[in-house]
Short mmCIF file of C-alpha atoms and ligand atoms in Angstrom, two decimals:
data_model
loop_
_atom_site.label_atom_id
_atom_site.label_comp_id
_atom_site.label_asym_id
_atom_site.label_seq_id
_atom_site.Cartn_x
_atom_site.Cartn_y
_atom_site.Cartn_z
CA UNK X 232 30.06 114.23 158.99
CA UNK X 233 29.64 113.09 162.22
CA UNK X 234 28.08 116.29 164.53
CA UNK X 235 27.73 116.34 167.93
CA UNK X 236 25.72 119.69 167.85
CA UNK X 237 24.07 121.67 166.15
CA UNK X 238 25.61 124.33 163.98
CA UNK X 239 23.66 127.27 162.46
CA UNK X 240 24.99 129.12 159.30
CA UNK X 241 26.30 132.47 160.13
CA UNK X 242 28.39 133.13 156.95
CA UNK X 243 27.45 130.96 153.77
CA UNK X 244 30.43 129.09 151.68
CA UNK X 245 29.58 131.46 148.26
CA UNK X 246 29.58 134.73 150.82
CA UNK X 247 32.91 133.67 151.93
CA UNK X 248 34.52 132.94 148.73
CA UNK X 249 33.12 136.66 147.11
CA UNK X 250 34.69 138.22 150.59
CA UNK X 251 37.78 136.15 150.01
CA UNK X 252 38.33 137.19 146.56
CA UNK X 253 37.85 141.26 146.96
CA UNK X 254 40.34 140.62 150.00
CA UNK X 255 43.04 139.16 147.61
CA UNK X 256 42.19 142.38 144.44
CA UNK X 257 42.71 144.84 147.41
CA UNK X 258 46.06 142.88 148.86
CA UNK X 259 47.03 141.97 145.34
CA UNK X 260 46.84 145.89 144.81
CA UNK X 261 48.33 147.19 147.95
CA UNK X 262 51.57 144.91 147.50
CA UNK X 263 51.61 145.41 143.29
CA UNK X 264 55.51 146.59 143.44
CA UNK X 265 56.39 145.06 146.85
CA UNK X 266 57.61 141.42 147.68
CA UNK X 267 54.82 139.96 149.95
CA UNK X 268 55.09 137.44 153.02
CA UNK X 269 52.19 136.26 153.77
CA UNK X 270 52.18 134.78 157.84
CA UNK X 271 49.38 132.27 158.61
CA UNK X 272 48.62 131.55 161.68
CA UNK X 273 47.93 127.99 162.74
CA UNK X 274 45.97 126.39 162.68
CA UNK X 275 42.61 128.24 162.21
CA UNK X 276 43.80 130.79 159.40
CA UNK X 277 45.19 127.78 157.05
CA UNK X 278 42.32 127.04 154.52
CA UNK X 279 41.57 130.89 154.55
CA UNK X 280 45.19 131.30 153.72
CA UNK X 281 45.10 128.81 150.84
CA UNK X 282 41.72 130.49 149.39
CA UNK X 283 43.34 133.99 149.89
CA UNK X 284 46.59 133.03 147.66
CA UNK X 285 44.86 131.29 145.28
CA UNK X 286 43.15 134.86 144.45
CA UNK X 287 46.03 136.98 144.50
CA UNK X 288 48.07 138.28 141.68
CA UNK X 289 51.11 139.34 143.15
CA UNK X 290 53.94 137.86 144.05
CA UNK X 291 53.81 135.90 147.57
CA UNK X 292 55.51 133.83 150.00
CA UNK X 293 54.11 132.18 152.97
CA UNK X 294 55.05 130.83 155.87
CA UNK X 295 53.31 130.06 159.47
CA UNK X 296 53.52 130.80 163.11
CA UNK X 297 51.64 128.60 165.55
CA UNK X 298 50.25 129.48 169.13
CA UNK X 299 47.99 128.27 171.72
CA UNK X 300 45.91 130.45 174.21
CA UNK X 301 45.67 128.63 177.35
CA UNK X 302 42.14 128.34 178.70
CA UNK X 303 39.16 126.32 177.88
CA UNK X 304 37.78 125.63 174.12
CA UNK X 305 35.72 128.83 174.10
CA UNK X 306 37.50 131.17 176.41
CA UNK X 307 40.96 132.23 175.89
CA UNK X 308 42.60 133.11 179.05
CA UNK X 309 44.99 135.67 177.51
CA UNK X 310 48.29 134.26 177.99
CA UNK X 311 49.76 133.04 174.50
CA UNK X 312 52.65 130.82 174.02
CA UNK X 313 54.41 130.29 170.05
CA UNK X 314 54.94 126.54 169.30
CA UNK X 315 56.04 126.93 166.13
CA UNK X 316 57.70 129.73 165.00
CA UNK X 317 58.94 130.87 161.49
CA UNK X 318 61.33 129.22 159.40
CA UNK X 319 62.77 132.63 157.64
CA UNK X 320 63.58 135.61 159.30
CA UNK X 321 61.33 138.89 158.48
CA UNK X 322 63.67 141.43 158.88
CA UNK X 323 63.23 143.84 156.07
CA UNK X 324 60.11 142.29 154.49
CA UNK X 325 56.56 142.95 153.72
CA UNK X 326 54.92 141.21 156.27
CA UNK X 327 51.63 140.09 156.23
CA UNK X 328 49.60 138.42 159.06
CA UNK X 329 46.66 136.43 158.22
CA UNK X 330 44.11 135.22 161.25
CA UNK X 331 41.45 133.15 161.26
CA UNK X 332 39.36 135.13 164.11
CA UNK X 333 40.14 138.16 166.85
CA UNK X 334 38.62 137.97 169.83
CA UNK X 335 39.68 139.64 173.09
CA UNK X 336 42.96 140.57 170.66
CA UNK X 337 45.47 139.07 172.77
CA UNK X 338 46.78 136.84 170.68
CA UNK X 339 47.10 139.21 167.43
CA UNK X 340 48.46 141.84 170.39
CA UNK X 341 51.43 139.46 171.22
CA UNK X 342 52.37 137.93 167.39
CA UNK X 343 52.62 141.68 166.43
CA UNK X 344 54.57 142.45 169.22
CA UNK X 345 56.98 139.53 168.83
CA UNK X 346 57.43 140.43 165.05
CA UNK X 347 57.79 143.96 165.20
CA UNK X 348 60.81 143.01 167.26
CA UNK X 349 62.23 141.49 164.27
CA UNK X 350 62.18 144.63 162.46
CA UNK X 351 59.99 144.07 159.34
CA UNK X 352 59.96 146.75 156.38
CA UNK X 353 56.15 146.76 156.83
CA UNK X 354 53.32 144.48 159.46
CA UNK X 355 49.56 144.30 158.31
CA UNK X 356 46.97 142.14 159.57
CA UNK X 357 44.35 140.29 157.63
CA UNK X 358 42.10 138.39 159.54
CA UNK X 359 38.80 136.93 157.97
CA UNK X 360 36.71 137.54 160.99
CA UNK X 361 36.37 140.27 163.34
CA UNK X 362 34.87 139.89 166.85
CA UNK X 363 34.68 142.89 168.41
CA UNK X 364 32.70 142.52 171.58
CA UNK X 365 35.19 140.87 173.83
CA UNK X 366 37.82 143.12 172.76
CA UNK X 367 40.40 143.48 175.37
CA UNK X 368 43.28 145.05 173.70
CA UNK X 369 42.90 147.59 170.76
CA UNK X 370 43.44 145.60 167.47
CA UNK X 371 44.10 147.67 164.25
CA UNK X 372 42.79 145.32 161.62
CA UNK X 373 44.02 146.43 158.08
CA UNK X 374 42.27 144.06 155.86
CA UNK X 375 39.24 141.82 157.65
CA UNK X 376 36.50 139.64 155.84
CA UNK X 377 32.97 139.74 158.29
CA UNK X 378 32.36 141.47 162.07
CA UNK X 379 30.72 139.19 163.31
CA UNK X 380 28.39 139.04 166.81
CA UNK X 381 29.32 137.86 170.13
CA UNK X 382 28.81 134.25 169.30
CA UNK X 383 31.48 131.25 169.34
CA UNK X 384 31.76 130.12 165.46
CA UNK X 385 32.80 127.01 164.03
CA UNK X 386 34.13 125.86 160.10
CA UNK X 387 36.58 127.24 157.51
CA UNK X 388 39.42 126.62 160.11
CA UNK X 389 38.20 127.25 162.75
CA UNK X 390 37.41 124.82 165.29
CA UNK X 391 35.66 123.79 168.82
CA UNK X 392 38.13 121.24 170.42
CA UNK X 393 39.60 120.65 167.41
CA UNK X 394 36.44 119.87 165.31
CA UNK X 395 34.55 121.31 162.49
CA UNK X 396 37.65 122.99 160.75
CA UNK X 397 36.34 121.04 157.55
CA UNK X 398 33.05 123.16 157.22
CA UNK X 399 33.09 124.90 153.91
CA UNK X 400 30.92 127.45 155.96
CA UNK X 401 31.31 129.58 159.21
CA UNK X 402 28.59 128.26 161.65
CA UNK X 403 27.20 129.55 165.15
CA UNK X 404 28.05 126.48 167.50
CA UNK X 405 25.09 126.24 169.87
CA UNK X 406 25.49 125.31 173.32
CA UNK X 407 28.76 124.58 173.30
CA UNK X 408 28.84 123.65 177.06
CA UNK X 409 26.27 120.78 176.22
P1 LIG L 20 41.98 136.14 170.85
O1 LIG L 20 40.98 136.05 171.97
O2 LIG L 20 41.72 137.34 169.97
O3 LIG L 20 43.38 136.08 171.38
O4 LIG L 20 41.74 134.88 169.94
C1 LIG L 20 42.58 133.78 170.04
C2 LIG L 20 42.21 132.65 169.15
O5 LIG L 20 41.08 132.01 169.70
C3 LIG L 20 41.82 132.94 167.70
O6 LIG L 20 42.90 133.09 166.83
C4 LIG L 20 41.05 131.68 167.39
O7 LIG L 20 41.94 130.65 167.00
C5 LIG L 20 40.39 131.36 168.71
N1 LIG L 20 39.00 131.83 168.70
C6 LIG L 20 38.49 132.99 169.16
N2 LIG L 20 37.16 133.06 168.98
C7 LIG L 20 36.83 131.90 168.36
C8 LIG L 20 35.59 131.35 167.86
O8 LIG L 20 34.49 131.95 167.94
N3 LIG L 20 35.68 130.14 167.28
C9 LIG L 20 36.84 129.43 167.15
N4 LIG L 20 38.01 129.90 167.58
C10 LIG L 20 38.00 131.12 168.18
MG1 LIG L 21 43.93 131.51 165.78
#
């Protein structure tokens, strides 16, 4: 693959798939006797999504919400818009939403704000990574994978301008303003 800098492991592909897997025994658990709808939220959560079902043993169905954070590629300036939204309605389901990363929180803030409008039966999160230094808004995490420092990762998803979401790793992006 084609890199235009240089990436440092933070989070190894066999420590992610162990993490994955005890996520999916304790959801698979938690929702035994309950019908579960998993929400993914493009784009970054989608292969952490597909590893997370693939270990679960209860029922599930999925669907995704999309958003943008304006700003630049490593700052997100807090304002969120949807641009795609679900295709079924929530109202009286288990709900649960599945992030890649939260950072400041803003985003997470305003999806579970916009679906707690819509009256679910129940609204988790489960996001794989945790960021907790730029925290701007208080963000209840229910299920979450890593905490992770104050560093701007790459892989499994995630992406900087749109690259690296192939990884099979998360990596530390260095210099990302070079
Ligand atoms: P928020 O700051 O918690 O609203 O995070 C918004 C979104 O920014 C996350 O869902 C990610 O898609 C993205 N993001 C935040 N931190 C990182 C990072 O370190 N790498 C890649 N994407 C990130
Ligand atoms: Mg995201």
């Amino acid at each position: 693959m084609l890199q235009e800098h240089k990436i440092k492991v933070l989070i190894s592909t066999e420590e992610l798939q162990k993490r994955v897997r005890e996520l999916a025994q304790e959801i698979s658990r938690d929702y035994a006797n309950r019908e579960l709808l998993m929400v993914g939220v493009l784009k970054g959560s989608f292969m952490f999504m597909a590893d997370l079902i693939r270990y679960l043993d209860c029922d599930v169905e999925v669907d995704f919400m999309g958003t943008v954070s304006y700003g630049d590629s490593t700052e997100s300036s807090g304002e969120v818009r949807i641009t795609k939204d679900l295709e079924q309605s929530v109202a009286g389901r288990h709900v649960l939403l599945v992030e890649d990363i939260v950072d400041t929180g803003l985003t997470l803030r305003y999806l579970l704000d916009t679906l707690r409008n819509r009256q679910p039966a129940s609204l988790k999160v489960c996001a794989l990574l945790d960021k907790p230094a730029r925290r701007r808004v208080r963000a209840n995490l229910d299920y979450y994978g890593f905490i992770i420092p104050n560093a701007f990762v790459v892989g499994y998803g995630l992406d900087y301008a749109e690259k690296y979401r192939g990884l099979n790793y998360i990596g530390v992006l260095e210099d990302p303003g070079s």
